[in-house]
Short mmCIF file of C-alpha atoms and ligand atoms in Angstrom, two decimals:
data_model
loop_
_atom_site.label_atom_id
_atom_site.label_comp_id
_atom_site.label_asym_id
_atom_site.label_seq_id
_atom_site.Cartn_x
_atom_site.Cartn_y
_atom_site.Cartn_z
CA UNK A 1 0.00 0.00 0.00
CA UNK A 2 1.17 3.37 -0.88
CA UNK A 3 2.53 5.74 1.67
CA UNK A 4 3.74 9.22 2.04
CA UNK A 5 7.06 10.68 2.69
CA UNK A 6 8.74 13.81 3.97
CA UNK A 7 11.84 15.48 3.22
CA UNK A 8 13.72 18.04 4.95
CA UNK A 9 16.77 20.01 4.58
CA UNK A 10 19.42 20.88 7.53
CA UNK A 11 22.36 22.61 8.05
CA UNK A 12 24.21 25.47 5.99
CA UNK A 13 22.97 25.97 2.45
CA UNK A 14 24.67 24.87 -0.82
CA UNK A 15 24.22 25.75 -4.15
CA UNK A 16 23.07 22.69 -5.12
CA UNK A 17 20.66 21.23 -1.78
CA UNK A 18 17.59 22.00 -3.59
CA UNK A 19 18.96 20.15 -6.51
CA UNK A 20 19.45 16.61 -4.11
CA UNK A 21 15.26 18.17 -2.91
CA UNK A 22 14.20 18.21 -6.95
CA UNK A 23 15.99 14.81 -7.44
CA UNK A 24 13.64 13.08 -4.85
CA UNK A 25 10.62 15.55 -5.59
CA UNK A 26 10.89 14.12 -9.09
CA UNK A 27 11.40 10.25 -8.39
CA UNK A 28 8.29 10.13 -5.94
CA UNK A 29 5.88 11.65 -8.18
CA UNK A 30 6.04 9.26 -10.38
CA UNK A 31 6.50 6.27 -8.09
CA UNK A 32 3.98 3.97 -7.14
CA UNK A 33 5.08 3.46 -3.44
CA UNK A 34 4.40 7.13 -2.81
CA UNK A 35 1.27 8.98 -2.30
CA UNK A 36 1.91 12.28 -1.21
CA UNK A 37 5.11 14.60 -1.09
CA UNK A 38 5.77 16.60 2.11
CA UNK A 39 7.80 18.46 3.32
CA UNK A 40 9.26 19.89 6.69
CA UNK A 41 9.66 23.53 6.61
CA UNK A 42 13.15 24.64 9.00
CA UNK A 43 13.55 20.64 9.17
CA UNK A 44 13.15 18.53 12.22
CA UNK A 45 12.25 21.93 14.37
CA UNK A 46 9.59 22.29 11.38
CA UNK A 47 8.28 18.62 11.59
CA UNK A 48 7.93 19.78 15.37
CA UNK A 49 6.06 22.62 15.32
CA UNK A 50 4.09 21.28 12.47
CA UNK A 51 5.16 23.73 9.89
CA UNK A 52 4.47 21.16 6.85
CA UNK A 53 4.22 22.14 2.79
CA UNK A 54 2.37 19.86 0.28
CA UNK A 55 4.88 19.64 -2.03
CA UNK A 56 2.72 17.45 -4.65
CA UNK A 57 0.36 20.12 -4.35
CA UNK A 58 3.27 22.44 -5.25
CA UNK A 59 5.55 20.71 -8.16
CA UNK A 60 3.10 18.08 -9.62
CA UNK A 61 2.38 18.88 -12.94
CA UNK A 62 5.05 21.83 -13.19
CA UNK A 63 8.19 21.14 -14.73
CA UNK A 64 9.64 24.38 -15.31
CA UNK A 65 9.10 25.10 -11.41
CA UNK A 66 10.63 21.68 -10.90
CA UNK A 67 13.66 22.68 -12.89
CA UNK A 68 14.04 26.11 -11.60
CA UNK A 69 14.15 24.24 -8.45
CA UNK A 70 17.17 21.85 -9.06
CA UNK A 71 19.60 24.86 -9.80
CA UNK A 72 17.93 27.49 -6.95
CA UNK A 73 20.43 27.69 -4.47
CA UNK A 74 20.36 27.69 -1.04
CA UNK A 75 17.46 25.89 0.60
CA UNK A 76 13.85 25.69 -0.73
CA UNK A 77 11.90 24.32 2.71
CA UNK A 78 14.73 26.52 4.96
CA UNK A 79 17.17 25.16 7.85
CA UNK A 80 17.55 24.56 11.30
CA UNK A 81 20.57 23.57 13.34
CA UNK A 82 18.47 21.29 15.57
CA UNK A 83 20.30 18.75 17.77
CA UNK A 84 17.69 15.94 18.50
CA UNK A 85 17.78 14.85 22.50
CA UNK A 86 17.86 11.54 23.70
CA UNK A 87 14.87 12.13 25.21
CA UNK A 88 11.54 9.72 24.25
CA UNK A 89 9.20 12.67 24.45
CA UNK A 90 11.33 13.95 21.23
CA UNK A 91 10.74 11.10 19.38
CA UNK A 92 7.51 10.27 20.81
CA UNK A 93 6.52 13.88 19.51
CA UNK A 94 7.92 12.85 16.18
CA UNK A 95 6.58 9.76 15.52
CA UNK A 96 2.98 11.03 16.01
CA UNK A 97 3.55 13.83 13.83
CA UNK A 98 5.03 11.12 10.96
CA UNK A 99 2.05 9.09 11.91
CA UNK A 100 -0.28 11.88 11.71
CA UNK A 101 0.48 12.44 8.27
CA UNK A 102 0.71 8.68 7.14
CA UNK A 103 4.71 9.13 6.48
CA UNK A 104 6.40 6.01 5.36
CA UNK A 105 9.38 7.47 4.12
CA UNK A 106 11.58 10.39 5.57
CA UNK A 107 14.23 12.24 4.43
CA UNK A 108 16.91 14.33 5.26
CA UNK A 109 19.19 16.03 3.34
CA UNK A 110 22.42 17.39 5.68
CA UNK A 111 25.98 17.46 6.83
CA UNK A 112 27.55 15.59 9.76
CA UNK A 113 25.29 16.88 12.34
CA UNK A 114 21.94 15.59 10.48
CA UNK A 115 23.00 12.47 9.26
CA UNK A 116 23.29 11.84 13.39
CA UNK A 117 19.49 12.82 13.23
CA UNK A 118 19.09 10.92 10.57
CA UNK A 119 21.26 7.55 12.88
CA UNK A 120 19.31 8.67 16.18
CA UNK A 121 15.73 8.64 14.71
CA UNK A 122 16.15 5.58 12.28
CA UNK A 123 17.13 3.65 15.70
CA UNK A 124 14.60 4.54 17.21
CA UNK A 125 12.14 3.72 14.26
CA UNK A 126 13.62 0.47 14.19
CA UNK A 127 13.87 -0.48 18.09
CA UNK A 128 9.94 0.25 18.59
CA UNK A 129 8.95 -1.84 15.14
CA UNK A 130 7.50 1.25 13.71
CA UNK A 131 7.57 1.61 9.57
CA UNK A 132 8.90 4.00 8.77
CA UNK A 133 12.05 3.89 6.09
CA UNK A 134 14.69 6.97 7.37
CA UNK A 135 17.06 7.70 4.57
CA UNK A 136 19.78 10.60 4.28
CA UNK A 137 20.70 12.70 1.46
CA UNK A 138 24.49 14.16 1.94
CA UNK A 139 25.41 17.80 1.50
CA UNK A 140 27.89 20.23 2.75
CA UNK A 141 30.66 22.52 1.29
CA UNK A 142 32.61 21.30 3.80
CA UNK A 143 33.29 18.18 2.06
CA UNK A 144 33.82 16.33 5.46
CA UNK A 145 31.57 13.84 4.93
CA UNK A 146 32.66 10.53 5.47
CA UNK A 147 30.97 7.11 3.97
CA UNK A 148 31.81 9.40 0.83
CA UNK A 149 34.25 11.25 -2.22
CA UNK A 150 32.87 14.12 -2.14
CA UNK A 151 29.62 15.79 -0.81
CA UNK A 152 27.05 17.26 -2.47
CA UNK A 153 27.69 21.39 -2.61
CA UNK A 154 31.33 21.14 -2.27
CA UNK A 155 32.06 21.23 -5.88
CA UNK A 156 30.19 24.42 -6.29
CA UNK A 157 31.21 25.87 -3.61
CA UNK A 158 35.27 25.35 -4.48
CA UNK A 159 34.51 26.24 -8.17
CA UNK A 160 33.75 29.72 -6.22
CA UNK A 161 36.21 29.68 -4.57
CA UNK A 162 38.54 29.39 -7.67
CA UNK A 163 36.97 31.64 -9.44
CA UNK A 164 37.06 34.40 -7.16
CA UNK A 165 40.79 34.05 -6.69
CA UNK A 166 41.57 34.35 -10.07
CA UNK A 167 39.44 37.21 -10.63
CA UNK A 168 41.35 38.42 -7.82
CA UNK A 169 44.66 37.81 -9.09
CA UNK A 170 44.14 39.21 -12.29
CA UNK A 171 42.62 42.20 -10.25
CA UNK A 172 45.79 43.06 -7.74
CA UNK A 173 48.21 42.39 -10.57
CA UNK A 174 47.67 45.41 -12.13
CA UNK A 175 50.09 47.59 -9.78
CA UNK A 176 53.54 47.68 -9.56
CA UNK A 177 53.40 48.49 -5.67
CA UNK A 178 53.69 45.42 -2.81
CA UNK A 179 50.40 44.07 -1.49
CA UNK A 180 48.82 41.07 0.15
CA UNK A 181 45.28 39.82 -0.62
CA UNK A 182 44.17 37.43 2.39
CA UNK A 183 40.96 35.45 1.50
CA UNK A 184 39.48 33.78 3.70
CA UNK A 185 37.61 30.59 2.75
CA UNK A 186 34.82 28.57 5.15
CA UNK A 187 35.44 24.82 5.96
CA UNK A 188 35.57 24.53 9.59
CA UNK A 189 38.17 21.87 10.47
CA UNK A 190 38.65 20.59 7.11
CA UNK A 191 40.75 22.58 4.46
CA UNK A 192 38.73 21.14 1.13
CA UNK A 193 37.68 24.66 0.93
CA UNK A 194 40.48 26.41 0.92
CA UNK A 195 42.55 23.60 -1.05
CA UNK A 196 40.43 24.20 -4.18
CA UNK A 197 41.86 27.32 -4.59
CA UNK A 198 44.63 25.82 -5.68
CA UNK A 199 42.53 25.16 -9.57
CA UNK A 200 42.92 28.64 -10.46
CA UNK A 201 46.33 28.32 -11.42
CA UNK A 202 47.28 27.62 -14.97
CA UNK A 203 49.95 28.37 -17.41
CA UNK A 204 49.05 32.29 -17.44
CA UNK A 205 48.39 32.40 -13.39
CA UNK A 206 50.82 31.18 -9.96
CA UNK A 207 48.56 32.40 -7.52
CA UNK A 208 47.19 31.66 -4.93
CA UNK A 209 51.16 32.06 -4.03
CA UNK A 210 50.46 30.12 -0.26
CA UNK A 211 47.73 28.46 1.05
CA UNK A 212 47.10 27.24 4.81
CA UNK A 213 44.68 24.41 5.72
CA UNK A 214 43.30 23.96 9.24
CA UNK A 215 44.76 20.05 8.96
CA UNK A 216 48.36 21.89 9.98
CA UNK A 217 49.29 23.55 13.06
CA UNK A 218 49.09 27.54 12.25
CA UNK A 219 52.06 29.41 12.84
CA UNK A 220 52.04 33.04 12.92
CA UNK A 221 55.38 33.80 12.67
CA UNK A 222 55.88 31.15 9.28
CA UNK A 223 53.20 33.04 7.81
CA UNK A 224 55.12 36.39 8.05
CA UNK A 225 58.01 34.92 6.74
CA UNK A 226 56.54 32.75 3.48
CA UNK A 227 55.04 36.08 2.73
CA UNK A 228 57.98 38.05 3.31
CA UNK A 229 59.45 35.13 1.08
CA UNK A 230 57.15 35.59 -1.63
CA UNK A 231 57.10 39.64 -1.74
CA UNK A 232 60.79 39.29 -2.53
CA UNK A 233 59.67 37.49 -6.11
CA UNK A 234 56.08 38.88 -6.56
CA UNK A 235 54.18 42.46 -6.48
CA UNK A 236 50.85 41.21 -5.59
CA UNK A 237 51.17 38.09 -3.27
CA UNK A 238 47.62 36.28 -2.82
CA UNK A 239 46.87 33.99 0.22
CA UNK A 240 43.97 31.68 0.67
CA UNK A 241 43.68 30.78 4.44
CA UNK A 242 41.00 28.60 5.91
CA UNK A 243 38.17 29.82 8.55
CA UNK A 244 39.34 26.91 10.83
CA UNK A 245 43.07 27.29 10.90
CA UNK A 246 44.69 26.84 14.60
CA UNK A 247 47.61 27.32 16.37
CA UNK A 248 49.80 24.43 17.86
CA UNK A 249 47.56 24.41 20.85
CA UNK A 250 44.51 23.64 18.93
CA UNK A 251 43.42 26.95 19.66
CA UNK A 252 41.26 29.02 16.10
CA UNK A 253 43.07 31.98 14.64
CA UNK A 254 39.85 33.44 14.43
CA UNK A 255 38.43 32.23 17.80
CA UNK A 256 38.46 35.64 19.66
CA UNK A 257 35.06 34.66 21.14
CA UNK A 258 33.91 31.77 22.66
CA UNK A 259 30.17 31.74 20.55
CA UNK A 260 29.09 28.28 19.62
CA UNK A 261 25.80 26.78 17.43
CA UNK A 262 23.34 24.59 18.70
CA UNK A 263 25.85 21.90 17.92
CA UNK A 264 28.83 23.03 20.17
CA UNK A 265 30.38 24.46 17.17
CA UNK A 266 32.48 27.29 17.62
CA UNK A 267 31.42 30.26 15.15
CA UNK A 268 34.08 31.15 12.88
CA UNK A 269 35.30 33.84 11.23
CA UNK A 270 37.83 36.42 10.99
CA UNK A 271 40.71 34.41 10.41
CA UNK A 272 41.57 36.64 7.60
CA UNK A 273 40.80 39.97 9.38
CA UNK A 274 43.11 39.07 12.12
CA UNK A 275 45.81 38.35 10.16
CA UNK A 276 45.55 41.61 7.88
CA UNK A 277 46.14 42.99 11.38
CA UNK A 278 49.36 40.98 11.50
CA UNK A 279 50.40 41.92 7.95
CA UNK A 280 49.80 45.36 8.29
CA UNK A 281 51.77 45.58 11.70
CA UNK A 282 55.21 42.92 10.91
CA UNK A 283 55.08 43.84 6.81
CA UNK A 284 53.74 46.97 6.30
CA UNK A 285 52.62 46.95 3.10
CA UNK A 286 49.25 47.22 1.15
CA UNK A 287 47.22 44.40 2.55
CA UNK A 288 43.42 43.80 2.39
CA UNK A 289 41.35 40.72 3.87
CA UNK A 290 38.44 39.45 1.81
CA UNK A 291 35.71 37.20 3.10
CA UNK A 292 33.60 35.87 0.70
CA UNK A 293 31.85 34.15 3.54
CA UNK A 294 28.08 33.05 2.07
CA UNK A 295 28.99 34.06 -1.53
CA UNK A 296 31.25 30.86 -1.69
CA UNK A 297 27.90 28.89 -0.99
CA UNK A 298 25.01 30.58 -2.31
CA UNK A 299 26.36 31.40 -6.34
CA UNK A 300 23.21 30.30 -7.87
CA UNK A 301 25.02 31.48 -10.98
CA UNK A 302 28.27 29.81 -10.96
CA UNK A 303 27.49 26.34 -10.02
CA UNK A 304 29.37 22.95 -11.39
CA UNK A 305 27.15 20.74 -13.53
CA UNK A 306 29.12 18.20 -12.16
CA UNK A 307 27.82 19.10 -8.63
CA UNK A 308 23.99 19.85 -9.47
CA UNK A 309 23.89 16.15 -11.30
CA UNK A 310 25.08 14.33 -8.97
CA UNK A 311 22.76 16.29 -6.25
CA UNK A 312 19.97 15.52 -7.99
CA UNK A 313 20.74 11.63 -8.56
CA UNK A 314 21.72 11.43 -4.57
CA UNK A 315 18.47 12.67 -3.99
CA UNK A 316 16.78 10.27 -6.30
CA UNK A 317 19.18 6.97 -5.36
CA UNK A 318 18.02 7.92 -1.69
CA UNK A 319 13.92 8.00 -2.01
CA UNK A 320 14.67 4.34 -4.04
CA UNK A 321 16.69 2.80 -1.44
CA UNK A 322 13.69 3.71 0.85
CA UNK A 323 11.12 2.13 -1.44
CA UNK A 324 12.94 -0.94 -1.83
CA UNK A 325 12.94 -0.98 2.22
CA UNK A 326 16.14 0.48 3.30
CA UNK A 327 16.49 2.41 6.38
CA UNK A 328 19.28 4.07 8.83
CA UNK A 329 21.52 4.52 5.35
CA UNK A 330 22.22 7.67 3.17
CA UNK A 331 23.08 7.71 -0.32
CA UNK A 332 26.33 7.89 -1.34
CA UNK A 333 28.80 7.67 -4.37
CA UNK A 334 32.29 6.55 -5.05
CA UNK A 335 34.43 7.42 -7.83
CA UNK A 336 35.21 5.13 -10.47
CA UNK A 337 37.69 6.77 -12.66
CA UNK A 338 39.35 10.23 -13.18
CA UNK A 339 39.50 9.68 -16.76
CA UNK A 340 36.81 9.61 -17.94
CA UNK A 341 35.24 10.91 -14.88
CA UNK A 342 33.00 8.36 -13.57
CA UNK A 343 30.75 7.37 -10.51
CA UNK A 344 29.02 5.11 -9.13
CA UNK A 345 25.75 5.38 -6.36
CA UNK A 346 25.00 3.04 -3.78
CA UNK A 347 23.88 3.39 0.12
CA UNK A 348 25.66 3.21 3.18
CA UNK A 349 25.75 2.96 6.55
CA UNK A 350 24.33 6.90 7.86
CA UNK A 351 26.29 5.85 11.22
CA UNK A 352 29.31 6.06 9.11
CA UNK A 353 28.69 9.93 8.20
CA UNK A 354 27.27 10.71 11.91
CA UNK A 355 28.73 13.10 13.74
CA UNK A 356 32.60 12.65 12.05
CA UNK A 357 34.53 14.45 10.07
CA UNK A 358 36.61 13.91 6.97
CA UNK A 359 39.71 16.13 6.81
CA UNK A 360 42.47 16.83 3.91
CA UNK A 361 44.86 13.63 4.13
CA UNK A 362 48.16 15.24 5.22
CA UNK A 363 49.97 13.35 1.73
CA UNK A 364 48.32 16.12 -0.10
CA UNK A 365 49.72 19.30 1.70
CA UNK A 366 53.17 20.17 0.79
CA UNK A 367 55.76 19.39 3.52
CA UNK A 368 56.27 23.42 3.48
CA UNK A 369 52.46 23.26 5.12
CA UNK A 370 51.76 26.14 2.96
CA UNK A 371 50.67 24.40 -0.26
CA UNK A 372 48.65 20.96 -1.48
CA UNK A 373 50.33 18.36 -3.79
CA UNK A 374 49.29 17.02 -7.39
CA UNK A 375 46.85 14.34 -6.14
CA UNK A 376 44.62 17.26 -4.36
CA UNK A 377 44.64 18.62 -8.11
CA UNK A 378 43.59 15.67 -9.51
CA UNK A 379 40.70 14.67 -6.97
CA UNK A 380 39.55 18.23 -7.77
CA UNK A 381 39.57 18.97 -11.24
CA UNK A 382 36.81 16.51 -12.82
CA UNK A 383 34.26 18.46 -9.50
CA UNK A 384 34.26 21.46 -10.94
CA UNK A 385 33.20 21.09 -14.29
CA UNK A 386 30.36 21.51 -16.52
CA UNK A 387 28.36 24.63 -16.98
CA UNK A 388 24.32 24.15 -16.31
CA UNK A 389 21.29 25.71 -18.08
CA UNK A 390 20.41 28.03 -15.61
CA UNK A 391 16.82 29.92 -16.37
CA UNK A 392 17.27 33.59 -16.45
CA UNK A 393 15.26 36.39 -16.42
CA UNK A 394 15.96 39.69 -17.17
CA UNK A 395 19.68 39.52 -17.27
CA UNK A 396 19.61 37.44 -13.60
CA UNK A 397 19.11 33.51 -12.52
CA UNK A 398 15.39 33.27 -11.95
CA UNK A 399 14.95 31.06 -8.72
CA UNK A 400 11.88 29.50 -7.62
CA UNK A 401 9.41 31.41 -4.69
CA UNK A 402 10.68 30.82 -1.19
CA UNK A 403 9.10 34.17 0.08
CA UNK A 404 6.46 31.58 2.06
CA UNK A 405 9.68 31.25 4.60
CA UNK A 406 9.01 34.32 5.53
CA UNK A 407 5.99 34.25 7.54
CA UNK A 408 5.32 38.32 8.06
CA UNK A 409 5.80 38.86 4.23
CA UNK A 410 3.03 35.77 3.89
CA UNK A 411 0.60 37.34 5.99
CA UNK A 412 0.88 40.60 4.40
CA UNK A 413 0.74 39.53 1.04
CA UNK A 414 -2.63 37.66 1.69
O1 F6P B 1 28.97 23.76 7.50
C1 F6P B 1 28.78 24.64 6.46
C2 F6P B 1 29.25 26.03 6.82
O2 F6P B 1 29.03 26.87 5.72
C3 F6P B 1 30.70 26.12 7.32
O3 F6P B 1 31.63 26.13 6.29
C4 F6P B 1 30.64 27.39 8.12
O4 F6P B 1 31.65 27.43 9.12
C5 F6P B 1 29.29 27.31 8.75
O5 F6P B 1 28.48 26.52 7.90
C6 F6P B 1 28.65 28.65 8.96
O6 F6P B 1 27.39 28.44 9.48
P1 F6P B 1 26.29 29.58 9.68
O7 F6P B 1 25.95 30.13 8.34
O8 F6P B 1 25.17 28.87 10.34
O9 F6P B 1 26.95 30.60 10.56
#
């Protein structure tokens, strides 16, 4: 007998989430199994409070809005950074609300911290015989996932990022004076980020001239000195340093605060800001710090086809797996080949992804700890390409509706 499902999205956006959201939108419409689509507006919290869209009601029959969807970025049914209890109340509270609206599938598309929702509540589906399949979709532009190559969003996110350091290059080049761009890319403990900065150099371009991952100890006083290094060859010297870098103590760069997320995450930023400081002060020359912050995951307009693909099939391999009975498992892929670039989809484990983080194996950072090898190049290069059709109107991407998120606009627009 048919069932419904719900889907819900967690986390920090990508470019490319509501891509993974079209992928399953589009597989359950025309499956069988499934009767009608829902979905959990600000995820779990959303399920909660009982802040649930129809979204048969809202893509059947409409392509073009289904396809506007796949390459809108950020999040179509919004976030949360909920950390589920281990209280049975929570998932008592859950349950009925699943129940209440005849859900026999859920989904969750997230990073680390919601593929634990995704463990917690699929345990408890399964220890009190209750079923209901729980399946997770991956994302992040952290790209420390584990149980996976690469996560959904990452590819985007790094294209960005090399892009905007070119442009950048080009940019400072122009002057014959000294200066130091610092950019500053997101990340948290993992350096994938920052690494793909590395694939805007070609035969034209040597920047970025250093770049610092958060996988080795930061040292302040290196830093001055491979820039001090590099001023001697180059006018313009361009840096990419990670959010999460720390010092040999473990301690962030940027951690001048002690502000954390729901998670126990510290908030970072400012890594670059703080060392402009330090520039300015031991160098003395032009320096600026750029933080491209949310650009790096919200360009709508500069995504990888690559990336939005293999979104969308995650999202589609995930609502299968549930309809062929799976449960407690995400979807995953693994590469097959470089050349040509290949992949292949399959499920795993979500306990795998819980909760742990995949960092930059320390092989691919040069032994200066200032620069990543040939086989970071390599893993990188097949991400980021591919240009999608992105719909545009009047000169800009047009992106699907999500004014509905904001509830005072809603009420004053009816
Ligand atoms: O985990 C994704 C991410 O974009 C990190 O790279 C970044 O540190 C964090 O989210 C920022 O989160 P928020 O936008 O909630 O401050």
């Amino acid at each position: 007998m048919a069932k419904n499902m719900i889907i819900g999205q967690s986390g920090g956006p990508t470019a490319v989430i509501n891509a993974s959201l079209a992928g399953a939108i589009e597989y359950a419409l025309e499956c069988n199994e499934i009767e009608n689509i829902y979905g959990m507006v600000h995820g779990i919290q959303g399920l909660l409070e009982d802040n649930i869209k129809d979204l048969s009601a809202h893509f059947a029959n409409r392509p073009s809005r289904l396809n506007r969807l796949r390459t809108t970025p950020a999040m179509f049914l919004g976030s949360c950074r909920f950390k589920l209890s281990n209280s049975d109340e929570e998932y008592e509270k859950i349950v009925s609300q699943l129940e209440k609206y005849d859900i026999g599938y859920f989904f969750y598309i997230g990073g680390n911290d919601s593929m634990d929702t995704v463990d917690k509540l699929s345990k408890y589906i399964a220890k009190n015989n209750i079923d209901i399949k729980v399946v997770g979709i991956p994302k992040t532009i952290d790209n420390d996932l584990m149980g996976i190559d690469h996560t959904p969003g990452f590819a985007s996110a790094a294209k960005y990022i090399a892009l905007a350091v070119r442009n950048v290059a080009y940019d400072t080049a122009i002057y014959s004076i000294k200066s130091v761009h610092i950019i500053e890319a997101m990340g948290r403990n993992a350096g994938w980020l920052a690494a793909s900065s590395v694939l805007c150099r070609d035969s034209k371009n040597v920047a970025p001239h250093l770049i610092y991952l958060p996988e080795i100890p930061f040292s302040v006083d290196k830093f001055v000195s491979d820039i001090k290094a590099k001023l001697e060859e180059y006018n313009s010297v361009i840096v990419v340093v990670s959010e999460g870098v720390r010092d040999e103590n473990g301690k962030y760069i940027s951690a001048r605060g002690d502000k954390v997320d729901k998670f126990g995450h510290i908030m970072l930023s400012g890594t670059g800001a703080y060392l402009k400081e330090v520039v300015e002060e031991q160098i003395g020359c032009k320096v600026r710090a750029l933080e491209p912050s949310v650009l790096q995951r919200s360009a709508g307009h500069t995504p990888s086809l690559t990336d939005i693909t293999e979104a969308q099939n995650l999202g589609l391999v995930a609502v299968k797996a549930a309809v062929a009975g799976e449960s407690g498992v995400f979807s995953t892929l693994r590469r097959v080949s470089n050349k040509p670039y290949t992949v292949e989809y399959y499920t795993e484990r979500v306990s795998v992804a819980a909760n742990a983080e995949k960092t930059v194996p320390l092989e691919w950072i040069t032994q200066s700890g200032n620069d990543v090898t040939n086989d970071m190049v390599e893993y990188l290069k097949p991400l980021v390409r591919g240009v999608p059709q992105i719909p545009y109107r009047d000169g800009l991407p047009d992106y699907v509706n999500v004014s509905y998120l904001d509830k005072a606009k809603q009420k004053y627009k009816n």
